[in-house]
């Protein structure tokens, strides 16, 4: 550095309390050495500014009075987070309502805090929860262990696990902070058919992974109507499947 | 012990305090205790400052031996924030290690990540394969983090002197940097963003403009802090000549960073042992000659401006790259590169549909790599490596030993706060108790890093 220590050290060794006269000389010595630390270009202070340097802080305070307040009124006004924010997890579904989680446990393997517990189960013809052979039967995330590093969502091979921007995670007991699958599962959007039900006729799990499923089919609706006639998602899903079928027919003509 | 009738017991406390009467005070009046001490006629009085004292910069216990107001001996008692991070890293894969080491010095998390990843890359011998863009992003994040760390040093140091305004201004402008970190990494601290082989994901769209918009605000904040402090008679009175540690002492005790540069030695690893391409940036190594708390503050102020200079140069390069199209941010070697391509959608952030299509739909090999890297991790050739980087507080050294497995045999961090804290005694002895606070703030230890 070219301007290293330009005659500055002598002024720095005093330790006593400052009497006003002393302060003045110090301030002057300081102003002379100003270019040393003021690399921002505002070093060309005039005599008045030099004289006022010891009380320049009051100027900062005064000017701050007339600036907008930066304090966020958090619980009353929520500013939100940036899209990439690592918030609460969510287990997603395909458009026909089948769960994306295939119970592979990669999230649990990669979790450096051992916060995730997964137990997979077999999909059976009578109870198919996800495309393919397996599904996540038990899925727990312990939010007292989770460090929100997002390795789990990076590990998930089916985008079953994502992180939302919801950061308001608080509870009153330890048990309550272990989120179960029911809590983590994304709510069924209108037109989705609640699992379990078979995959769409004529598709295999690869079609699901390629994201080629756009909604429930009439076959799936019939399957559920036969077994769970009181299912709440049935009517909306039936309507969606009907619309999709008509659109396909219309498109074919 | 009752607060109204202080009494003393002969204690066999920590080494060096044997034979000194022990007082336990809960509430009550210090006058009574000092009267009792006077009655007993002890020559030595040992006082614990911390670990719950608000001016010890965290859970640091300072054992002070005092004579009146004068400190005759000061020792740092550490370990209250020991979290066993280094040991835990031996039981996690090399990639998972990033999520742990980032939590050491939590005020400057990106430096631990960068140092650790550079060390792992050196051991893997892929230092030259790390993509240019990943290195640029690392430099951008590190320099912003350096500003944020110095802001905390100056702001909390001022707060400990009673200057709350210093803290509010410093934290207000640090917030600009925290926002950038949140937009890029998804977290405000403890990011786990830098990974062996590159970074977790590319910058978020619009980040360079966001940083450009933030720089004037940060500059303004620095200028305001300077106006409040550098010429202020009270600040000068509290800081100048306090915590004096000349160059010889700093070198003998292994202090680095602002402590060393404030004593006049232009030692900065970014210049002396360049890494991450620092030799290609135009910046100055800031030095002062005061060797006291004031000089350290001045060094920090000027370093923040130098860091912003580097940030602007990185932004130019990043924008030049943006105009050329997409650049990789992770090494090409599929046996090492962390297999994730994150994308934000209506369902939140997760692996992009293209990535899912590739691993689940088209490439069995990609799926095998994905599973192997996620569950087991990559293997690192047996050997050991020592990587140093310039942390805002000094030299951060990362010593990694590999036995050829998927996890470190040993991971050791030479945290700058830990070594710098050794200078506390020589800085404080002979001064007053009030000066201990100033000296400690000028060292700026972060106890998460000291205790690890």
XYZ file of C-alpha atoms in Angstrom:
705
model
C 0.000 0.000 0.000
C 1.350 3.336 -1.015
C -0.093 5.500 1.717
C 0.629 3.106 4.512
C 0.803 4.708 7.934
C 1.362 8.264 6.828
C 2.467 9.781 10.102
C -0.585 8.604 11.942
C 0.709 6.541 14.798
C 1.754 9.357 17.147
C -1.810 10.591 17.454
C -3.020 7.134 18.426
C -1.100 6.417 21.572
C -2.816 8.727 24.045
C -5.119 6.943 26.411
C -6.263 9.634 28.821
C -9.697 11.163 28.988
C -10.299 13.835 26.436
C -10.272 17.399 27.573
C -11.880 19.657 24.984
C -8.635 21.292 23.864
C -7.030 17.935 23.272
C -9.990 16.798 21.263
C -9.637 19.683 18.922
C -6.035 18.954 18.082
C -6.869 15.325 17.637
C -9.715 16.125 15.336
C -7.444 18.317 13.284
C -4.759 15.685 13.029
C -7.458 13.280 11.991
C -8.880 15.536 9.327
C -5.429 15.886 7.829
C -5.069 12.143 7.634
C -8.585 11.735 6.282
C -7.686 10.449 2.795
C -6.150 7.484 4.537
C -9.426 5.749 5.205
C -11.821 7.681 3.047
C -11.419 5.868 -0.222
C -14.955 6.686 -1.206
C -14.152 10.075 -2.646
C -15.757 12.356 -0.069
C -12.406 13.224 1.442
C -12.399 16.787 0.133
C -14.097 18.182 3.178
C -14.190 21.939 3.593
C -13.148 23.788 6.723
C -16.662 23.807 8.199
C -17.041 20.054 7.771
C -13.636 19.529 9.282
C -14.595 21.665 12.239
C -17.865 19.787 12.681
C -16.378 16.305 12.211
C -16.478 15.417 15.929
C -20.217 16.074 16.029
C -21.028 14.775 12.555
C -22.890 11.930 14.221
C -25.662 14.328 15.176
C -26.076 15.091 11.501
C -26.557 11.402 10.828
C -29.176 11.218 13.545
C -30.987 14.302 12.280
C -31.044 13.155 8.669
C -32.257 9.719 9.740
C -35.295 11.434 11.279
C -36.452 12.356 7.793
C -35.887 8.978 6.177
C -38.441 6.212 5.879
C -38.409 3.797 8.794
C -36.891 0.439 7.874
C -38.391 -1.468 10.793
C -40.729 -4.205 9.653
C -43.973 -4.428 11.641
C -43.726 -8.183 11.453
C -46.803 -9.897 12.754
C -49.050 -7.114 11.437
C -47.404 -6.523 8.074
C -45.785 -9.531 6.499
C -43.112 -8.757 3.960
C -42.753 -12.319 2.764
C -39.575 -14.088 1.758
C -37.602 -14.558 -1.426
C -38.781 -17.454 -3.614
C -35.789 -19.637 -2.768
C -36.356 -19.332 0.973
C -36.076 -22.646 2.812
C -39.343 -22.941 4.680
C -41.658 -25.728 5.733
C -41.581 -28.877 3.618
C -44.410 -30.094 1.456
C -45.124 -33.528 0.000
C -46.558 -33.063 -3.440
C -49.080 -34.923 -5.574
C -49.499 -35.571 -9.254
C -52.386 -33.906 -11.027
C -54.582 -37.002 -10.618
C -54.070 -37.009 -6.849
C -51.485 -39.793 -6.556
C -48.616 -38.990 -4.194
C -45.234 -38.244 -5.704
C -43.312 -39.819 -2.820
C -42.087 -43.296 -3.714
C -40.609 -44.036 -0.305
C -37.012 -44.221 -1.541
C -35.702 -42.617 1.673
C -33.097 -40.516 -0.124
C -34.216 -37.487 1.882
C -33.680 -39.375 5.114
C -30.281 -40.629 3.932
C -28.992 -37.218 2.986
C -30.330 -35.332 5.994
C -27.271 -34.255 7.992
C -29.394 -33.703 11.090
C -31.277 -37.017 10.939
C -34.551 -35.134 11.038
C -36.487 -37.250 8.541
C -37.990 -40.660 9.113
C -39.494 -42.601 6.223
C -41.049 -46.022 6.149
C -42.082 -47.230 2.741
C -44.953 -49.529 1.959
C -45.990 -51.655 -1.035
C -48.583 -50.335 -3.414
C -51.188 -53.019 -3.971
C -53.893 -53.152 -6.641
C -56.412 -52.417 -3.921
C -54.460 -49.538 -2.427
C -52.224 -47.642 -4.826
C -50.963 -44.386 -3.315
C -48.193 -43.484 -5.746
C -47.106 -44.552 -9.222
C -44.828 -47.578 -9.252
C -44.274 -50.193 -6.592
C -43.695 -48.319 -3.367
C -45.021 -45.331 -1.516
C -44.120 -43.445 1.631
C -46.220 -45.118 4.303
C -44.820 -43.205 7.233
C -43.251 -39.832 6.661
C -42.102 -37.674 9.561
C -39.994 -34.533 9.719
C -38.788 -33.466 13.120
C -38.674 -29.685 13.001
C -36.715 -29.549 16.227
C -33.854 -31.254 14.401
C -34.280 -29.824 10.915
C -31.611 -27.268 10.006
C -33.291 -26.204 6.741
C -30.216 -26.931 4.640
C -32.445 -28.163 1.785
C -30.318 -31.216 1.022
C -33.519 -33.281 1.226
C -35.236 -31.429 -1.578
C -32.071 -31.682 -3.634
C -32.022 -35.419 -3.022
C -35.656 -36.089 -3.915
C -35.697 -37.837 -7.298
C -39.388 -37.195 -8.015
C -39.903 -33.638 -6.719
C -42.149 -35.173 -4.103
C -40.481 -33.095 -1.433
C -40.287 -29.359 -1.892
C -39.768 -26.467 0.454
C -42.378 -23.747 0.704
C -41.786 -20.223 1.949
C -43.749 -20.774 5.149
C -41.436 -19.974 8.052
C -43.896 -19.657 10.902
C -43.077 -22.923 12.586
C -43.658 -22.870 16.276
C -45.222 -25.287 18.681
C -45.801 -25.847 22.335
C -44.582 -29.416 22.664
C -41.900 -31.631 21.239
C -44.367 -34.156 19.882
C -46.231 -31.456 18.044
C -43.050 -30.430 16.209
C -42.720 -33.836 14.567
C -44.822 -33.281 11.479
C -46.571 -36.348 10.140
C -47.373 -37.211 6.572
C -50.935 -35.847 6.830
C -49.600 -32.407 7.776
C -46.853 -32.380 5.187
C -48.928 -33.595 2.250
C -50.046 -30.852 -0.077
C -53.790 -30.312 0.110
C -55.783 -31.802 -2.749
C -56.457 -29.129 -5.292
C -59.897 -29.031 -6.835
C -60.041 -31.695 -9.538
C -57.561 -34.020 -7.826
C -58.811 -37.414 -6.776
C -57.799 -38.571 -3.312
C -55.456 -41.569 -3.216
C -55.532 -44.543 -3.137
C -56.600 -45.332 -6.661
C -54.926 -47.025 -9.641
C -52.712 -45.225 -12.096
C -54.336 -43.933 -15.251
C -55.200 -46.713 -17.643
C -52.416 -47.409 -20.106
C -49.718 -45.412 -18.307
C -46.770 -46.590 -16.275
C -44.772 -44.819 -13.600
C -42.372 -43.333 -16.178
C -45.242 -41.311 -17.640
C -45.798 -39.860 -14.221
C -42.094 -39.024 -13.736
C -42.107 -37.309 -17.137
C -44.971 -35.189 -15.828
C -47.317 -36.279 -18.568
C -50.321 -36.773 -16.307
C -52.644 -33.782 -16.417
C -55.569 -34.942 -14.283
C -57.677 -37.879 -13.159
C -59.241 -40.160 -15.738
C -62.833 -41.429 -15.853
C -61.594 -44.936 -15.015
C -59.978 -43.691 -11.839
C -63.137 -41.815 -10.866
C -65.224 -44.949 -11.423
C -62.768 -47.013 -9.377
C -63.062 -44.665 -6.449
C -66.851 -44.279 -6.814
C -67.204 -48.022 -6.569
C -65.121 -48.341 -3.404
C -65.489 -44.989 -1.608
C -68.751 -43.450 -2.845
C -68.630 -40.811 -0.087
C -65.165 -39.490 -1.057
C -65.243 -35.688 -0.892
C -62.996 -35.191 -3.891
C -65.082 -37.396 -6.135
C -67.471 -34.886 -7.671
C -64.872 -32.259 -8.603
C -62.562 -34.957 -9.943
C -65.386 -36.500 -11.977
C -66.163 -33.122 -13.505
C -62.476 -32.543 -14.304
C -62.128 -35.985 -15.853
C -65.281 -35.402 -17.892
C -63.955 -32.105 -19.190
C -60.592 -33.634 -20.042
C -62.249 -36.542 -21.875
C -64.418 -34.184 -23.901
C -61.423 -32.020 -24.758
C -59.531 -35.081 -25.980
C -62.482 -36.230 -28.066
C -62.932 -32.722 -29.407
C -59.270 -32.515 -30.222
C -59.399 -35.860 -32.023
C -62.258 -34.686 -34.216
C -25.276 -17.066 49.238
C -27.526 -14.433 50.724
C -27.456 -11.118 49.002
C -27.639 -9.128 52.212
C -24.828 -10.749 54.135
C -22.013 -11.527 51.769
C -19.593 -14.044 53.122
C -16.593 -15.616 51.587
C -15.390 -19.177 51.292
C -11.909 -20.339 50.570
C -12.222 -21.633 47.066
C -10.347 -24.164 45.060
C -11.524 -22.802 41.778
C -9.907 -22.965 38.362
C -6.148 -23.069 38.183
C -4.599 -19.904 39.482
C -7.393 -18.954 41.836
C -6.563 -21.352 44.649
C -6.603 -19.725 47.997
C -8.682 -16.771 46.894
C -11.926 -16.153 48.733
C -15.000 -16.873 46.653
C -18.038 -14.633 46.712
C -21.293 -15.689 45.213
C -23.553 -12.759 44.541
C -27.176 -13.004 43.519
C -28.639 -9.557 43.329
C -27.819 -7.231 46.221
C -25.259 -4.526 46.386
C -21.667 -4.657 45.199
C -20.720 -2.275 48.015
C -21.311 -4.999 50.567
C -19.172 -7.436 48.679
C -16.352 -4.970 48.293
C -16.636 -4.083 51.984
C -16.387 -7.755 52.873
C -13.420 -8.159 50.541
C -11.795 -5.173 52.162
C -12.361 -6.674 55.598
C -10.735 -9.912 54.520
C -7.845 -7.940 53.103
C -7.287 -10.075 50.011
C -4.684 -8.601 47.718
C -5.962 -10.395 44.654
C -9.519 -10.146 43.476
C -10.613 -12.479 40.706
C -13.797 -11.542 38.911
C -15.619 -13.525 36.278
C -16.847 -11.470 33.399
C -19.258 -13.633 31.486
C -20.171 -16.112 30.168
C -23.531 -14.364 30.486
C -22.214 -10.836 30.327
C -23.703 -8.796 27.488
C -20.360 -7.217 26.641
C -18.385 -10.387 26.102
C -19.511 -10.734 22.531
C -21.156 -14.084 23.178
C -20.699 -16.809 25.747
C -17.125 -15.978 26.621
C -15.935 -16.108 30.182
C -13.160 -13.690 30.967
C -11.381 -14.346 34.242
C -10.107 -11.005 35.425
C -7.703 -10.479 38.255
C -8.149 -6.904 39.313
C -6.621 -4.377 41.574
C -9.228 -1.717 41.994
C -10.260 -0.876 38.473
C -7.016 -2.082 36.959
C -6.786 -5.468 35.346
C -3.651 -7.281 36.342
C -4.407 -10.534 34.617
C -7.018 -11.525 32.049
C -7.664 -15.021 30.825
C -10.304 -16.202 28.397
C -12.416 -19.155 29.453
C -13.888 -20.758 26.378
C -15.924 -23.820 25.570
C -19.428 -22.700 26.488
C -20.562 -22.980 22.899
C -18.763 -26.195 22.058
C -20.918 -28.100 19.622
C -18.579 -30.841 18.463
C -18.881 -29.839 14.831
C -15.466 -31.169 13.845
C -16.158 -34.569 15.381
C -19.617 -34.717 13.867
C -18.156 -34.036 10.438
C -16.313 -37.334 10.665
C -19.664 -39.082 10.569
C -21.117 -37.255 7.596
C -20.292 -37.312 3.901
C -17.982 -34.690 2.425
C -20.976 -32.833 1.037
C -22.952 -32.941 4.268
C -19.910 -31.494 6.019
C -20.689 -28.127 4.451
C -23.924 -27.851 6.410
C -21.949 -28.301 9.624
C -18.855 -26.177 9.108
C -20.993 -23.230 7.988
C -22.262 -23.058 11.558
C -18.858 -22.480 13.149
C -18.403 -18.744 12.719
C -22.032 -17.985 12.066
C -21.349 -14.319 11.353
C -19.208 -15.260 8.362
C -20.636 -18.647 7.343
C -19.630 -18.520 3.699
C -15.947 -18.440 4.556
C -16.017 -21.774 6.345
C -17.904 -23.226 3.397
C -15.429 -21.810 0.901
C -12.374 -22.886 2.886
C -13.733 -26.367 3.420
C -14.756 -26.809 -0.213
C -11.406 -25.515 -1.485
C -9.699 -28.041 0.778
C -11.885 -30.920 -0.425
C -11.283 -29.887 -4.023
C -7.537 -29.786 -3.435
C -7.684 -33.288 -1.996
C -9.753 -34.450 -4.967
C -7.310 -32.637 -7.265
C -10.122 -30.871 -9.092
C -9.181 -27.316 -8.119
C -8.728 -26.325 -11.764
C -11.944 -28.029 -12.854
C -14.212 -25.847 -10.744
C -16.174 -23.728 -13.221
C -15.258 -20.088 -13.569
C -18.778 -19.000 -12.681
C -18.782 -20.962 -9.432
C -15.552 -19.227 -8.419
C -16.976 -15.815 -9.301
C -20.090 -16.503 -7.250
C -17.931 -17.651 -4.350
C -15.924 -14.437 -4.453
C -19.102 -12.351 -4.653
C -20.635 -14.096 -1.674
C -17.445 -14.035 0.365
C -16.817 -10.335 -0.122
C -20.425 -9.457 0.719
C -20.080 -11.648 3.764
C -16.872 -9.861 4.716
C -18.763 -6.571 4.748
C -21.555 -8.126 6.806
C -19.077 -9.572 9.288
C -17.252 -6.263 9.725
C -20.623 -4.547 10.139
C -21.374 -6.854 13.049
C -17.906 -6.271 14.509
C -18.314 -2.500 14.394
C -21.991 -2.421 15.308
C -21.926 -4.827 18.212
C -18.632 -3.358 19.352
C -20.326 0.022 19.503
C -23.317 -1.438 21.268
C -21.056 -2.796 23.972
C -19.770 0.722 24.527
C -23.348 1.940 24.901
C -23.629 3.355 21.387
C -26.831 1.639 20.359
C -27.067 3.779 17.231
C -23.919 2.174 15.882
C -25.561 -1.201 16.178
C -28.844 -0.146 14.628
C -27.127 1.477 11.654
C -24.751 -1.430 11.156
C -27.539 -3.988 11.336
C -29.784 -1.918 9.112
C -27.237 -2.017 6.320
C -26.160 -5.568 6.999
C -29.783 -6.395 6.303
C -29.221 -5.412 2.656
C -26.591 -8.128 2.437
C -28.747 -10.617 4.315
C -31.483 -10.054 1.733
C -29.065 -10.803 -1.081
C -28.027 -13.989 0.682
C -31.640 -14.996 1.169
C -32.446 -14.376 -2.492
C -29.450 -16.411 -3.667
C -29.090 -19.209 -1.141
C -32.542 -19.331 0.444
C -31.172 -18.619 3.906
C -29.868 -15.580 5.699
C -27.114 -17.463 7.458
C -25.718 -21.013 7.600
C -26.311 -21.336 3.899
C -24.590 -24.593 2.890
C -24.462 -22.890 -0.483
C -20.868 -23.541 -1.521
C -20.358 -27.228 -2.228
C -17.330 -29.323 -3.112
C -16.995 -28.780 -6.859
C -18.932 -25.550 -7.177
C -21.993 -23.956 -5.658
C -25.452 -25.370 -4.967
C -27.204 -23.399 -7.683
C -26.682 -20.427 -9.943
C -27.539 -16.922 -8.791
C -31.236 -16.137 -8.746
C -32.379 -14.094 -11.751
C -31.775 -10.396 -11.159
C -29.230 -10.926 -8.405
C -26.505 -8.819 -9.989
C -28.880 -5.880 -10.283
C -30.029 -6.447 -6.713
C -26.422 -6.261 -5.521
C -25.783 -3.172 -7.625
C -28.827 -1.513 -6.056
C -27.667 -2.447 -2.568
C -24.088 -1.176 -2.902
C -24.923 2.566 -2.605
C -27.030 1.850 0.469
C -24.217 -0.140 2.060
C -21.708 2.567 1.173
C -23.981 5.141 2.709
C -24.269 3.050 5.865
C -20.498 2.775 6.114
C -20.152 6.542 5.635
C -22.718 7.177 8.363
C -20.960 4.829 10.745
C -17.690 6.614 10.026
C -19.277 9.969 10.714
C -20.663 8.728 14.004
C -17.442 7.141 15.159
C -14.126 8.084 13.659
C -13.960 11.713 14.716
C -16.216 11.414 17.738
C -14.314 12.508 20.870
C -15.990 9.893 23.064
C -15.292 7.107 20.600
C -11.679 8.214 20.197
C -11.299 8.472 23.961
C -12.580 4.958 24.460
C -10.712 3.350 21.580
C -7.381 5.038 21.017
C -4.487 3.475 22.840
C -6.757 0.760 24.198
C -6.078 -2.894 23.509
C -2.632 -2.018 22.241
C -0.862 -4.918 20.601
C 2.216 -4.070 18.532
C 3.287 -6.052 15.518
C 5.811 -8.215 17.353
C 3.175 -9.274 19.866
C 0.595 -9.953 17.201
C 2.980 -12.164 15.254
C 4.192 -13.957 18.365
C 0.622 -14.796 19.370
C -0.414 -15.843 15.888
C -3.006 -13.115 15.494
C -4.074 -12.269 11.984
C -6.643 -10.257 10.137
C -7.488 -6.715 11.243
C -5.370 -7.116 14.396
C -2.243 -7.748 12.349
C -3.026 -5.201 9.665
C -3.830 -2.552 12.268
C -0.292 -3.126 13.570
C 1.104 -2.234 10.168
C 1.803 -5.551 8.422
C 0.072 -5.773 5.033
C -0.606 -9.478 5.394
C -3.627 -10.729 3.527
C -3.903 -14.224 2.109
C -5.892 -12.911 -0.817
C -2.659 -11.262 -1.901
C 0.058 -13.493 -0.455
C -1.477 -16.883 -1.322
C -4.220 -16.102 -3.810
C -7.140 -18.508 -4.138
C -10.426 -18.207 -6.055
C -8.684 -15.898 -8.532
C -8.134 -13.052 -6.082
C -4.901 -12.151 -7.882
C -7.037 -10.856 -10.767
C -8.943 -8.291 -8.710
C -7.888 -4.746 -8.042
C -8.003 -4.011 -4.336
C -5.708 -2.775 -1.636
C -4.491 -4.411 1.528
C -5.533 -2.006 4.229
C -3.050 -1.248 6.983
C -2.927 1.100 9.919
C -0.145 1.690 12.377
C -2.042 2.482 15.558
C -2.088 -1.171 16.705
C -4.964 -0.303 19.044
C -8.714 -0.804 19.061
C -9.231 2.376 17.065
C -6.847 1.321 14.321
C -8.653 -2.027 14.056
C -11.950 -0.252 13.594
C -10.420 1.954 10.885
C -9.015 -1.130 9.167
C -12.469 -2.699 9.188
C -14.088 0.413 7.762
C -11.601 0.602 4.931
C -11.729 -3.125 4.260
C -15.465 -2.926 3.789
C -14.937 -0.381 1.038
C -12.222 -2.513 -0.546
C -14.587 -5.497 -0.448
C -17.261 -3.476 -2.213
C -14.667 -2.638 -4.856
C -14.103 -6.360 -5.416
C -17.860 -6.948 -5.467
C -18.240 -4.458 -8.295
C -15.506 -6.146 -10.314
C -17.122 -9.550 -9.791
C -20.475 -8.158 -10.863
C -18.957 -6.918 -14.114
C -17.575 -10.370 -14.829
C -20.801 -12.121 -13.864
C -22.825 -9.844 -16.109
C -20.404 -10.439 -18.971
C -21.025 -14.161 -18.464
C -24.775 -13.638 -18.312
C -24.656 -12.107 -21.763
C -22.940 -15.230 -23.116
C -25.662 -17.583 -21.952
C -25.762 -20.247 -19.301
C -22.606 -21.353 -17.530
C -22.179 -24.373 -15.285
C -21.709 -23.818 -11.557
C -20.622 -27.367 -10.675
C -17.754 -29.537 -11.907
C -18.499 -31.686 -14.923
C -17.333 -34.956 -13.321
C -20.595 -36.802 -12.672
C -18.943 -38.914 -9.998
C -18.381 -35.837 -7.841
C -20.880 -33.178 -8.940
C -23.789 -32.894 -6.542
C -26.757 -34.124 -8.566
C -29.433 -31.522 -8.102
C -31.016 -28.852 -10.260
C -33.330 -26.821 -8.105
C -36.253 -24.880 -9.486
C -38.920 -22.812 -7.816
C -42.488 -23.606 -8.782
C -45.972 -23.114 -7.408
C -45.321 -26.035 -5.084
C -42.192 -24.422 -3.659
C -38.558 -25.213 -4.332
C -37.471 -28.645 -5.453
C -35.657 -30.535 -8.179
C -36.588 -29.251 -11.619
C -38.850 -31.338 -13.814
C -36.088 -31.599 -16.436
C -33.765 -33.122 -13.875
C -36.463 -35.584 -12.792
C -37.121 -36.501 -16.410
C -33.445 -37.140 -16.925
C -32.773 -39.291 -13.900
C -36.132 -41.102 -13.684
C -37.090 -41.199 -17.338
C -34.097 -41.326 -19.632
C -30.713 -41.965 -18.040
C -30.259 -44.946 -15.777
C -26.640 -43.902 -15.263
C -27.708 -40.473 -14.009
C -30.088 -42.149 -11.567
C -27.326 -44.399 -10.267
C -25.044 -41.395 -9.779
C -27.857 -39.566 -8.036
C -28.504 -42.404 -5.601
C -24.832 -43.108 -4.964
C -23.896 -39.490 -4.336
C -26.896 -38.792 -2.135
C -26.686 -41.885 0.040
C -22.988 -42.642 0.136
C -21.260 -39.581 -1.274
C -18.068 -39.501 -3.290
C -14.766 -40.969 -2.252
C -11.801 -38.722 -1.652
C -8.281 -40.083 -2.177
C -6.377 -40.821 0.999
C -4.127 -38.033 2.138
C -4.255 -34.759 3.934
C -4.565 -31.171 2.916
C -4.313 -27.769 4.529
C -6.115 -24.853 2.936
C -5.983 -21.297 4.195
C -8.249 -18.450 3.247
C -8.557 -14.876 4.416
C -11.505 -14.785 6.771
C -12.777 -11.347 7.877
C -11.244 -12.063 11.262
C -7.936 -13.476 10.072
C -6.576 -16.729 8.746
C -9.039 -19.559 8.432
C -7.190 -22.833 8.043
C -8.893 -26.068 7.093
C -7.013 -29.286 7.725
C -8.660 -32.344 6.249
C -7.447 -35.908 6.488
C -8.977 -38.558 4.295
C -8.499 -42.301 4.572
C -9.922 -42.730 1.098
C -13.497 -43.017 2.274
C -16.678 -41.109 1.774
C -16.268 -39.048 4.917
C -13.372 -37.171 6.494
C -11.087 -39.123 8.781
C -10.482 -35.844 10.547
C -11.611 -32.312 9.872
C -9.891 -29.548 11.772
C -10.524 -25.852 11.472
C -8.062 -23.212 12.562
C -10.611 -20.609 13.377
C -9.272 -17.046 13.363
C -11.380 -16.023 16.369
C -9.805 -18.771 18.442
C -6.248 -17.707 17.734
C -7.013 -14.004 17.937
C -8.618 -14.510 21.330
C -5.207 -15.506 22.704
C -4.232 -11.851 22.458
C -6.896 -10.811 24.959
C -4.601 -11.096 27.975
C -1.801 -8.952 26.608
C -4.308 -6.402 25.325
C -6.134 -6.036 28.631
C -3.506 -6.377 31.313
C -2.635 -3.028 32.766
C -5.811 -1.419 31.526
C -9.120 -0.853 33.247
C -12.103 -3.176 33.319
C -13.978 -0.867 30.967
C -11.160 -1.235 28.456
C -11.530 -5.013 28.485
C -14.842 -4.565 26.714
C -13.243 -2.348 24.080
C -10.296 -4.675 23.554
C -12.575 -7.682 23.269
C -14.797 -5.947 20.749
C -11.723 -5.015 18.720
C -10.702 -8.691 18.557
C -14.246 -9.500 17.421
C -14.347 -13.145 18.406
C -17.374 -15.173 17.403
C -17.746 -17.871 19.979
C -19.367 -20.302 17.593
C -16.048 -20.323 15.761
C -13.879 -20.272 18.868
C -15.515 -23.305 20.454
C -16.674 -25.102 17.308
